PDB file of C-alpha atoms in Angstrom:
ATOM      1  CA  MET M  29      65.137 187.628 288.998  1.00 58.00           C
ATOM      2  CA  ALA M  30      69.039 189.848 287.374  1.00 57.00           C
ATOM      3  CA  GLY M  31      66.640 192.540 286.822  1.00 63.00           C
ATOM      4  CA  GLU M  32      66.191 193.348 290.605  1.00 65.00           C
ATOM      5  CA  SER M  33      69.533 192.394 291.633  1.00 70.00           C
ATOM      6  CA  TRP M  34      70.621 195.512 289.247  1.00 73.00           C
ATOM      7  CA  ILE M  35      68.266 197.744 290.352  1.00 71.00           C
ATOM      8  CA  LEU M  36      69.162 196.878 293.917  1.00 69.00           C
ATOM      9  CA  ALA M  37      73.121 197.494 293.067  1.00 71.00           C
ATOM     10  CA  HIS M  38      72.412 200.215 291.739  1.00 74.00           C
ATOM     11  CA  GLU M  39      69.964 201.889 293.503  1.00 76.00           C
ATOM     12  CA  ALA M  40      71.483 205.220 294.954  1.00 78.00           C
ATOM     13  CA  GLN M  41      72.961 206.000 291.814  1.00 84.00           C
ATOM     14  CA  ILE M  42      69.140 206.031 289.990  1.00 85.00           C
ATOM     15  CA  ARG M  43      67.406 207.631 293.038  1.00 86.00           C
ATOM     16  CA  LEU M  44      69.985 210.255 292.506  1.00 89.00           C
ATOM     17  CA  GLY M  45      69.559 210.656 289.103  1.00 92.00           C
ATOM     18  CA  PHE M  46      65.751 210.925 289.340  1.00 93.00           C
ATOM     19  CA  PHE M  47      66.115 213.883 292.200  1.00 94.00           C
ATOM     20  CA  VAL M  48      68.397 216.257 290.225  1.00 95.00           C
ATOM     21  CA  GLY M  49      66.840 215.368 287.186  1.00 96.00           C
ATOM     22  CA  VAL M  50      63.718 216.757 288.593  1.00 96.00           C
ATOM     23  CA  PHE M  51      65.243 219.200 290.840  1.00 97.00           C
ATOM     24  CA  VAL M  52      66.568 220.828 287.888  1.00 97.00           C
ATOM     25  CA  LEU M  53      63.494 221.002 285.242  1.00 97.00           C
ATOM     26  CA  MET M  54      61.012 222.167 288.465  1.00 98.00           C
ATOM     27  CA  ALA M  55      63.846 225.440 289.543  1.00 97.00           C
ATOM     28  CA  VAL M  56      64.111 226.264 285.730  1.00 98.00           C
ATOM     29  CA  TRP M  57      60.298 226.011 285.218  1.00 98.00           C
ATOM     30  CA  GLU M  58      59.512 227.968 288.416  1.00 97.00           C
ATOM     31  CA  ILE M  59      61.755 230.663 287.127  1.00 97.00           C
ATOM     32  CA  LEU M  60      60.169 230.732 283.512  1.00 97.00           C
ATOM     33  CA  ALA M  61      56.511 230.237 285.092  1.00 97.00           C
ATOM     34  CA  PRO M  62      56.569 231.379 288.826  1.00 97.00           C
ATOM     35  CA  ARG M  63      52.594 231.026 290.261  1.00 96.00           C
ATOM     36  CA  ARG M  64      53.030 233.452 293.085  1.00 95.00           C
ATOM     37  CA  GLY M  65      56.259 236.198 293.724  1.00 93.00           C
ATOM     38  CA  LEU M  66      58.659 234.813 296.349  1.00 93.00           C
ATOM     39  CA  LEU M  67      58.249 236.669 299.496  1.00 91.00           C
ATOM     40  CA  HIS M  68      61.409 235.805 301.339  1.00 92.00           C
ATOM     41  CA  ARG M  69      65.270 235.617 300.035  1.00 91.00           C
ATOM     42  CA  LYS M  70      65.568 232.312 298.064  1.00 94.00           C
ATOM     43  CA  SER M  71      69.391 232.425 298.557  1.00 94.00           C
ATOM     44  CA  VAL M  72      68.535 231.792 302.208  1.00 96.00           C
ATOM     45  CA  ARG M  73      66.237 229.778 302.365  1.00 96.00           C
ATOM     46  CA  TRP M  74      67.291 227.505 299.625  1.00 97.00           C
ATOM     47  CA  SER M  75      70.753 226.941 301.231  1.00 97.00           C
ATOM     48  CA  ASN M  76      68.900 226.424 304.270  1.00 97.00           C
ATOM     49  CA  ASN M  77      66.426 223.765 302.991  1.00 97.00           C
ATOM     50  CA  LEU M  78      68.804 221.784 300.670  1.00 97.00           C
ATOM     51  CA  GLY M  79      71.598 222.134 303.672  1.00 97.00           C
ATOM     52  CA  LEU M  80      68.932 219.853 305.527  1.00 97.00           C
ATOM     53  CA  VAL M  81      68.270 217.368 302.723  1.00 96.00           C
ATOM     54  CA  VAL M  82      72.003 216.976 302.686  1.00 95.00           C
ATOM     55  CA  LEU M  83      71.894 216.300 306.711  1.00 96.00           C
ATOM     56  CA  ASN M  84      68.753 213.876 306.056  1.00 95.00           C
ATOM     57  CA  THR M  85      70.481 212.139 303.859  1.00 92.00           C
ATOM     58  CA  VAL M  86      73.675 211.236 305.054  1.00 93.00           C
ATOM     59  CA  LEU M  87      71.490 210.509 308.523  1.00 93.00           C
ATOM     60  CA  LEU M  88      69.791 207.832 306.696  1.00 90.00           C
ATOM     61  CA  ARG M  89      72.716 206.382 305.227  1.00 87.00           C
ATOM     62  CA  LEU M  90      74.304 205.826 308.873  1.00 88.00           C
ATOM     63  CA  VAL M  91      71.069 204.563 310.324  1.00 89.00           C
ATOM     64  CA  PHE M  92      69.584 202.748 307.669  1.00 82.00           C
ATOM     65  CA  PRO M  93      72.345 202.035 305.163  1.00 78.00           C
ATOM     66  CA  ALA M  94      70.009 199.335 302.680  1.00 74.00           C
ATOM     67  CA  ALA M  95      66.768 202.223 303.199  1.00 82.00           C
ATOM     68  CA  ALA M  96      63.747 200.953 301.717  1.00 87.00           C
ATOM     69  CA  VAL M  97      64.637 199.013 298.972  1.00 87.00           C
ATOM     70  CA  GLY M  98      67.470 196.863 300.855  1.00 86.00           C
ATOM     71  CA  MET M  99      64.348 196.076 303.580  1.00 91.00           C
ATOM     72  CA  ALA M 100      62.534 194.856 300.379  1.00 90.00           C
ATOM     73  CA  ALA M 101      65.490 192.557 299.486  1.00 88.00           C
ATOM     74  CA  PHE M 102      65.678 190.730 302.547  1.00 89.00           C
ATOM     75  CA  ALA M 103      61.809 190.715 303.603  1.00 90.00           C
ATOM     76  CA  GLN M 104      61.996 188.989 300.006  1.00 88.00           C
ATOM     77  CA  SER M 105      64.505 186.559 300.803  1.00 87.00           C
ATOM     78  CA  GLN M 106      62.857 185.921 303.887  1.00 88.00           C
ATOM     79  CA  ASP M 107      59.398 185.567 302.377  1.00 88.00           C
ATOM     80  CA  TRP M 108      57.997 188.035 304.645  1.00 92.00           C
ATOM     81  CA  GLY M 109      54.559 189.419 303.089  1.00 92.00           C
ATOM     82  CA  ILE M 110      51.610 189.240 301.664  1.00 93.00           C
ATOM     83  CA  PHE M 111      53.278 189.041 297.998  1.00 92.00           C
ATOM     84  CA  ASN M 112      55.585 186.347 299.371  1.00 87.00           C
ATOM     85  CA  TYR M 113      52.600 184.508 299.671  1.00 88.00           C
ATOM     86  CA  LEU M 114      50.166 185.244 296.700  1.00 87.00           C
ATOM     87  CA  ASP M 115      50.572 183.806 293.156  1.00 87.00           C
ATOM     88  CA  VAL M 116      50.044 187.042 291.279  1.00 90.00           C
ATOM     89  CA  PRO M 117      51.167 188.619 288.014  1.00 93.00           C
ATOM     90  CA  PHE M 118      55.048 190.170 289.012  1.00 92.00           C
ATOM     91  CA  TRP M 119      53.686 193.373 287.027  1.00 92.00           C
ATOM     92  CA  LEU M 120      50.579 193.463 289.099  1.00 95.00           C
ATOM     93  CA  ALA M 121      52.474 192.944 292.628  1.00 94.00           C
ATOM     94  CA  VAL M 122      54.732 195.973 291.414  1.00 94.00           C
ATOM     95  CA  LEU M 123      51.650 198.397 290.531  1.00 96.00           C
ATOM     96  CA  VAL M 124      49.283 197.096 293.797  1.00 96.00           C
ATOM     97  CA  SER M 125      52.485 197.560 295.823  1.00 95.00           C
ATOM     98  CA  VAL M 126      53.235 201.532 294.420  1.00 96.00           C
ATOM     99  CA  ILE M 127      49.296 202.145 295.155  1.00 96.00           C
ATOM    100  CA  ALA M 128      49.399 200.755 298.389  1.00 96.00           C
ATOM    101  CA  LEU M 129      53.067 202.438 299.577  1.00 96.00           C
ATOM    102  CA  ASP M 130      51.485 205.756 297.995  1.00 96.00           C
ATOM    103  CA  PHE M 131      48.082 205.148 300.308  1.00 97.00           C
ATOM    104  CA  PHE M 132      50.364 204.726 303.637  1.00 95.00           C
ATOM    105  CA  ILE M 133      52.510 207.309 303.349  1.00 95.00           C
ATOM    106  CA  TRP M 134      49.148 209.376 302.758  1.00 97.00           C
ATOM    107  CA  LEU M 135      47.747 208.137 306.036  1.00 96.00           C
ATOM    108  CA  GLN M 136      51.041 208.897 307.531  1.00 96.00           C
ATOM    109  CA  HIS M 137      50.750 212.381 306.893  1.00 96.00           C
ATOM    110  CA  VAL M 138      47.582 212.512 308.277  1.00 96.00           C
ATOM    111  CA  MET M 139      48.935 210.868 311.555  1.00 95.00           C
ATOM    112  CA  VAL M 140      51.758 213.692 311.547  1.00 95.00           C
ATOM    113  CA  HIS M 141      48.483 216.275 311.450  1.00 94.00           C
ATOM    114  CA  ALA M 142      46.648 214.391 313.969  1.00 92.00           C
ATOM    115  CA  ILE M 143      49.055 213.666 316.862  1.00 91.00           C
ATOM    116  CA  PRO M 144      50.655 216.739 318.557  1.00 90.00           C
ATOM    117  CA  ALA M 145      53.509 215.357 319.101  1.00 91.00           C
ATOM    118  CA  LEU M 146      54.225 214.492 315.580  1.00 94.00           C
ATOM    119  CA  TRP M 147      52.840 217.784 314.273  1.00 94.00           C
ATOM    120  CA  ARG M 148      56.217 219.251 316.140  1.00 94.00           C
ATOM    121  CA  LEU M 149      58.349 217.319 313.790  1.00 95.00           C
ATOM    122  CA  HIS M 150      56.150 217.827 310.855  1.00 96.00           C
ATOM    123  CA  ARG M 151      55.808 221.415 311.366  1.00 95.00           C
ATOM    124  CA  VAL M 152      59.572 222.080 309.981  1.00 97.00           C
ATOM    125  CA  HIS M 153      58.211 220.976 306.587  1.00 97.00           C
ATOM    126  CA  HIS M 154      55.094 224.000 306.897  1.00 97.00           C
ATOM    127  CA  ALA M 155      56.873 226.617 309.037  1.00 96.00           C
ATOM    128  CA  ASP M 156      58.567 227.725 305.102  1.00 97.00           C
ATOM    129  CA  LEU M 157      57.678 231.171 304.368  1.00 96.00           C
ATOM    130  CA  ASP M 158      57.629 230.707 300.371  1.00 97.00           C
ATOM    131  CA  TYR M 159      56.518 227.655 298.706  1.00 97.00           C
ATOM    132  CA  ASP M 160      58.907 225.876 295.885  1.00 97.00           C
ATOM    133  CA  VAL M 161      60.447 223.308 294.895  1.00 97.00           C
ATOM    134  CA  THR M 162      63.154 222.979 298.215  1.00 97.00           C
ATOM    135  CA  THR M 163      59.748 223.069 300.272  1.00 97.00           C
ATOM    136  CA  GLY M 164      58.749 219.802 299.147  1.00 96.00           C
ATOM    137  CA  LEU M 165      62.301 218.660 300.398  1.00 95.00           C
ATOM    138  CA  ARG M 166      62.604 220.076 303.903  1.00 96.00           C
ATOM    139  CA  PHE M 167      61.571 217.774 306.755  1.00 97.00           C
ATOM    140  CA  HIS M 168      62.825 217.231 310.380  1.00 97.00           C
ATOM    141  CA  PRO M 169      65.553 214.493 310.194  1.00 97.00           C
ATOM    142  CA  LEU M 170      63.471 213.185 313.227  1.00 96.00           C
ATOM    143  CA  GLU M 171      60.183 212.742 310.911  1.00 97.00           C
ATOM    144  CA  ILE M 172      62.413 211.069 308.184  1.00 96.00           C
ATOM    145  CA  LEU M 173      63.909 208.432 310.441  1.00 95.00           C
ATOM    146  CA  LEU M 174      59.821 208.028 311.832  1.00 95.00           C
ATOM    147  CA  SER M 175      59.325 207.802 308.073  1.00 94.00           C
ATOM    148  CA  MET M 176      61.262 205.299 307.238  1.00 94.00           C
ATOM    149  CA  VAL M 177      60.571 203.260 310.009  1.00 94.00           C
ATOM    150  CA  ILE M 178      56.662 203.322 308.524  1.00 94.00           C
ATOM    151  CA  LYS M 179      58.111 202.199 305.537  1.00 94.00           C
ATOM    152  CA  PHE M 180      60.027 199.485 306.692  1.00 94.00           C
ATOM    153  CA  ALA M 181      57.019 197.694 308.625  1.00 95.00           C
ATOM    154  CA  VAL M 182      54.607 198.278 305.524  1.00 95.00           C
ATOM    155  CA  ILE M 183      57.601 196.599 303.437  1.00 95.00           C
ATOM    156  CA  VAL M 184      57.417 193.595 305.606  1.00 95.00           C
ATOM    157  CA  VAL M 185      53.783 193.266 305.760  1.00 95.00           C
ATOM    158  CA  LEU M 186      53.156 193.686 302.020  1.00 95.00           C
ATOM    159  CA  GLY M 187      56.315 191.934 300.654  1.00 94.00           C
ATOM    160  CA  PRO M 188      56.216 194.295 297.568  1.00 94.00           C
ATOM    161  CA  PRO M 189      58.944 193.310 294.472  1.00 93.00           C
ATOM    162  CA  ILE M 190      62.253 195.844 294.753  1.00 91.00           C
ATOM    163  CA  LEU M 191      61.105 196.955 291.614  1.00 91.00           C
ATOM    164  CA  GLY M 192      57.976 198.051 293.353  1.00 93.00           C
ATOM    165  CA  VAL M 193      59.611 200.079 296.313  1.00 93.00           C
ATOM    166  CA  ILE M 194      62.101 201.917 294.092  1.00 92.00           C
ATOM    167  CA  LEU M 195      59.375 202.893 291.688  1.00 93.00           C
ATOM    168  CA  PHE M 196      57.377 204.296 294.368  1.00 95.00           C
ATOM    169  CA  GLU M 197      60.491 206.064 296.288  1.00 93.00           C
ATOM    170  CA  VAL M 198      61.235 207.867 292.869  1.00 94.00           C
ATOM    171  CA  LEU M 199      57.544 208.801 292.310  1.00 94.00           C
ATOM    172  CA  LEU M 200      56.872 209.805 295.536  1.00 94.00           C
ATOM    173  CA  ASN M 201      60.182 211.947 295.288  1.00 94.00           C
ATOM    174  CA  ALA M 202      59.585 213.455 291.879  1.00 95.00           C
ATOM    175  CA  THR M 203      56.448 213.951 292.596  1.00 96.00           C
ATOM    176  CA  SER M 204      56.826 215.833 295.640  1.00 96.00           C
ATOM    177  CA  MET M 205      59.549 218.531 294.148  1.00 97.00           C
ATOM    178  CA  PHE M 206      56.964 219.013 291.720  1.00 97.00           C
ATOM    179  CA  ASN M 207      53.864 219.342 293.892  1.00 96.00           C
ATOM    180  CA  HIS M 208      55.202 221.871 295.654  1.00 97.00           C
ATOM    181  CA  GLY M 209      57.044 223.498 292.653  1.00 97.00           C
ATOM    182  CA  ASN M 210      56.133 227.300 292.344  1.00 97.00           C
ATOM    183  CA  VAL M 211      54.704 226.449 288.799  1.00 97.00           C
ATOM    184  CA  ARG M 212      52.013 227.950 286.708  1.00 96.00           C
ATOM    185  CA  ILE M 213      49.970 225.449 284.745  1.00 97.00           C
ATOM    186  CA  PRO M 214      46.427 226.669 283.096  1.00 96.00           C
ATOM    187  CA  SER M 215      43.604 226.200 285.375  1.00 94.00           C
ATOM    188  CA  GLY M 216      41.719 223.442 282.166  1.00 96.00           C
ATOM    189  CA  LEU M 217      44.816 221.541 282.393  1.00 97.00           C
ATOM    190  CA  ASP M 218      45.080 221.339 285.993  1.00 97.00           C
ATOM    191  CA  ARG M 219      41.596 220.064 286.366  1.00 96.00           C
ATOM    192  CA  VAL M 220      42.462 217.039 284.575  1.00 97.00           C
ATOM    193  CA  LEU M 221      45.586 216.282 285.866  1.00 97.00           C
ATOM    194  CA  ARG M 222      44.674 216.371 289.452  1.00 96.00           C
ATOM    195  CA  TRP M 223      42.154 213.342 289.226  1.00 96.00           C
ATOM    196  CA  PHE M 224      45.695 211.317 288.312  1.00 95.00           C
ATOM    197  CA  VAL M 225      48.207 213.282 290.313  1.00 96.00           C
ATOM    198  CA  VAL M 226      48.504 215.786 293.085  1.00 97.00           C
ATOM    199  CA  THR M 227      49.516 219.110 291.370  1.00 98.00           C
ATOM    200  CA  PRO M 228      51.155 222.267 293.459  1.00 97.00           C
ATOM    201  CA  ASP M 229      47.411 224.260 293.060  1.00 97.00           C
ATOM    202  CA  MET M 230      46.019 221.068 294.503  1.00 97.00           C
ATOM    203  CA  HIS M 231      48.925 220.660 297.523  1.00 98.00           C
ATOM    204  CA  ARG M 232      49.345 224.241 297.646  1.00 98.00           C
ATOM    205  CA  VAL M 233      46.529 224.917 299.462  1.00 97.00           C
ATOM    206  CA  HIS M 234      47.690 222.338 302.173  1.00 97.00           C
ATOM    207  CA  HIS M 235      50.408 224.881 302.803  1.00 97.00           C
ATOM    208  CA  SER M 236      48.067 227.763 304.123  1.00 96.00           C
ATOM    209  CA  VAL M 237      48.296 229.297 307.791  1.00 94.00           C
ATOM    210  CA  GLU M 238      44.314 228.689 307.403  1.00 93.00           C
ATOM    211  CA  ASP M 239      44.572 225.645 309.784  1.00 89.00           C
ATOM    212  CA  ASP M 240      41.138 224.000 307.756  1.00 89.00           C
ATOM    213  CA  GLU M 241      42.880 224.345 304.650  1.00 94.00           C
ATOM    214  CA  THR M 242      46.116 223.061 306.336  1.00 94.00           C
ATOM    215  CA  ASN M 243      44.032 219.600 307.162  1.00 94.00           C
ATOM    216  CA  SER M 244      43.341 218.988 303.323  1.00 95.00           C
ATOM    217  CA  ASN M 245      45.043 218.107 301.012  1.00 97.00           C
ATOM    218  CA  PHE M 246      47.501 215.078 302.490  1.00 97.00           C
ATOM    219  CA  GLY M 247      48.818 213.644 299.479  1.00 95.00           C
ATOM    220  CA  PHE M 248      51.971 213.736 297.832  1.00 90.00           C
ATOM    221  CA  ASN M 249      51.633 211.245 294.920  1.00 92.00           C
ATOM    222  CA  LEU M 250      48.111 210.055 293.968  1.00 95.00           C
ATOM    223  CA  PRO M 251      45.112 212.431 294.637  1.00 95.00           C
ATOM    224  CA  TRP M 252      42.498 209.619 294.984  1.00 96.00           C
ATOM    225  CA  TRP M 253      43.000 208.967 298.606  1.00 97.00           C
ATOM    226  CA  ASP M 254      41.674 213.193 299.826  1.00 96.00           C
ATOM    227  CA  ARG M 255      38.483 212.435 297.471  1.00 95.00           C
ATOM    228  CA  LEU M 256      37.635 208.909 298.460  1.00 96.00           C
ATOM    229  CA  LEU M 257      38.476 210.126 302.437  1.00 95.00           C
ATOM    230  CA  GLY M 258      37.174 213.206 302.670  1.00 93.00           C
ATOM    231  CA  THR M 259      39.917 215.616 302.821  1.00 95.00           C
ATOM    232  CA  TYR M 260      40.047 216.886 299.010  1.00 96.00           C
ATOM    233  CA  ARG M 261      39.582 220.816 299.220  1.00 95.00           C
ATOM    234  CA  ASP M 262      39.748 222.304 295.497  1.00 95.00           C
ATOM    235  CA  GLN M 263      41.102 226.183 296.256  1.00 95.00           C
ATOM    236  CA  PRO M 264      42.203 228.038 299.181  1.00 96.00           C
ATOM    237  CA  ARG M 265      39.637 230.795 300.393  1.00 94.00           C
ATOM    238  CA  ALA M 266      42.051 233.820 299.536  1.00 94.00           C
ATOM    239  CA  GLY M 267      43.241 232.283 296.212  1.00 94.00           C
ATOM    240  CA  HIS M 268      46.523 231.000 295.682  1.00 95.00           C
ATOM    241  CA  GLU M 269      48.149 234.323 294.558  1.00 93.00           C
ATOM    242  CA  GLY M 270      46.510 235.849 298.020  1.00 94.00           C
ATOM    243  CA  MET M 271      46.714 232.919 300.477  1.00 96.00           C
ATOM    244  CA  THR M 272      49.376 233.476 303.026  1.00 96.00           C
ATOM    245  CA  ILE M 273      51.815 230.303 303.104  1.00 97.00           C
ATOM    246  CA  GLY M 274      53.160 229.149 306.320  1.00 95.00           C
ATOM    247  CA  ILE M 275      51.959 228.252 310.110  1.00 93.00           C
ATOM    248  CA  ARG M 276      50.717 231.121 312.431  1.00 91.00           C
ATOM    249  CA  THR M 277      53.260 229.794 315.081  1.00 90.00           C
ATOM    250  CA  PHE M 278      56.535 230.476 313.408  1.00 93.00           C
ATOM    251  CA  ARG M 279      56.959 233.221 311.479  1.00 94.00           C
ATOM    252  CA  GLU M 280      60.076 235.039 311.567  1.00 95.00           C
ATOM    253  CA  GLU M 281      63.013 234.367 309.484  1.00 94.00           C
ATOM    254  CA  SER M 282      65.824 232.844 311.566  1.00 94.00           C
ATOM    255  CA  TRP M 283      63.287 230.003 312.784  1.00 95.00           C
ATOM    256  CA  CYS M 284      61.886 229.263 309.485  1.00 96.00           C
ATOM    257  CA  SER M 285      64.612 229.705 307.158  1.00 96.00           C
ATOM    258  CA  TRP M 286      67.670 229.369 309.029  1.00 97.00           C
ATOM    259  CA  LEU M 287      69.157 225.548 309.256  1.00 97.00           C
ATOM    260  CA  PRO M 288      69.406 225.794 313.446  1.00 96.00           C
ATOM    261  CA  GLY M 289      65.688 227.266 313.737  1.00 97.00           C
ATOM    262  CA  LEU M 290      64.670 224.414 311.418  1.00 97.00           C
ATOM    263  CA  LEU M 291      66.025 221.673 313.733  1.00 97.00           C
ATOM    264  CA  SER M 292      64.639 223.598 316.530  1.00 96.00           C
ATOM    265  CA  ILE M 293      60.922 224.536 316.016  1.00 96.00           C
ATOM    266  CA  PRO M 294      59.786 220.514 317.447  1.00 95.00           C
ATOM    267  CA  PHE M 295      61.266 221.625 320.715  1.00 94.00           C
ATOM    268  CA  SER M 296      59.807 225.216 320.781  1.00 90.00           C
ATOM    269  CA  ARG M 297      56.872 226.732 321.587  1.00 81.00           C
ATOM    270  CA  GLY M 298      52.991 224.786 322.258  1.00 76.00           C
ATOM    271  CA  THR M 299      50.817 222.771 319.655  1.00 74.00           C
ATOM    272  CA  ALA M 300      47.812 223.757 322.083  1.00 66.00           C
ATOM    273  CA  GLY M 301      44.833 224.398 320.285  1.00 61.00           C
ATOM    274  CA  TYR M 302      46.098 222.455 316.811  1.00 62.00           C
ATOM    275  CA  ALA M 303      44.087 219.514 316.066  1.00 53.00           C
ATOM    276  CA  ILE M 304      43.104 218.057 313.236  1.00 60.00           C
ATOM    277  CA  ASN M 305      39.224 217.314 314.207  1.00 48.00           C
ATOM    278  CA  ARG M 306      38.902 221.482 315.075  1.00 50.00           C
ATOM    279  CA  ARG M 307      35.943 222.953 313.805  1.00 46.00           C
ATOM    280  CA  LYS M 308      36.439 226.450 314.865  1.00 51.00           C
ATOM    281  CA  TRP M 309      39.419 227.921 312.723  1.00 47.00           C
ATOM    282  CA  GLY M 310      40.856 231.458 312.334  1.00 50.00           C
ATOM    283  CA  GLU M 311      42.399 231.339 315.916  1.00 47.00           C
ATOM    284  CA  SER M 312      45.973 231.056 316.944  1.00 44.00           C
ATOM    285  CA  GLU M 313      47.365 227.658 317.638  1.00 41.00           C
TER     286      GLU M 313
END
């Protein structure tokens, strides 16, 4: 389709435009209506978190130049995947593709909490000592590469339309910045919104230092998987202003806020005692 050809040709510009727009919106919202007071130096956290984003972006383009959208185009050209064999309306293929990709990202998120070796990588995201829009962007480069490989596998199986993949990528990036935002939303509005999208108050529980709260609310975009599969938690025990953000094993700024420390976290300190199916909480990881 001509539209998909144009999207493929301008994929990088489309994603960059949405990224900058949503980031600026959330950054201004955090200033105007913050949910919590930040406890650590914002200039240090932001410069290092965004430095990690730049590093990951360059690495992805070097290792996977075409990224997920390119893989969707290749799968389409080879007639790979379910939607290249089923005769379904284009709009339905796009909608189901976005929902299916979101489910697999949710499943991947559960997996990186459940498997100790992968939790080592994912700790970089959780070790942020504060919670704001940049938290939603900081992931270890190895986790970013792993996530892209998983997306490739799902795309090969699904054979989604190119439009479905780019919509999913834009939504995932935008909602990750939204639900990590340090923004205040009226409680009544939040209760309605979290039936349709993961809100900041819903996802902030997932960044609690308490292990049982960390192992809940895994969604980034759609909130349904946590509700359907038993991992939904409404509120943190200590409340949003009183909860402690981060993980117990890394509390020093040198590890949690500076780029050399972020890159070293997966290779430092153990994961003994941390597992998604623990039933005794409150102990050290």
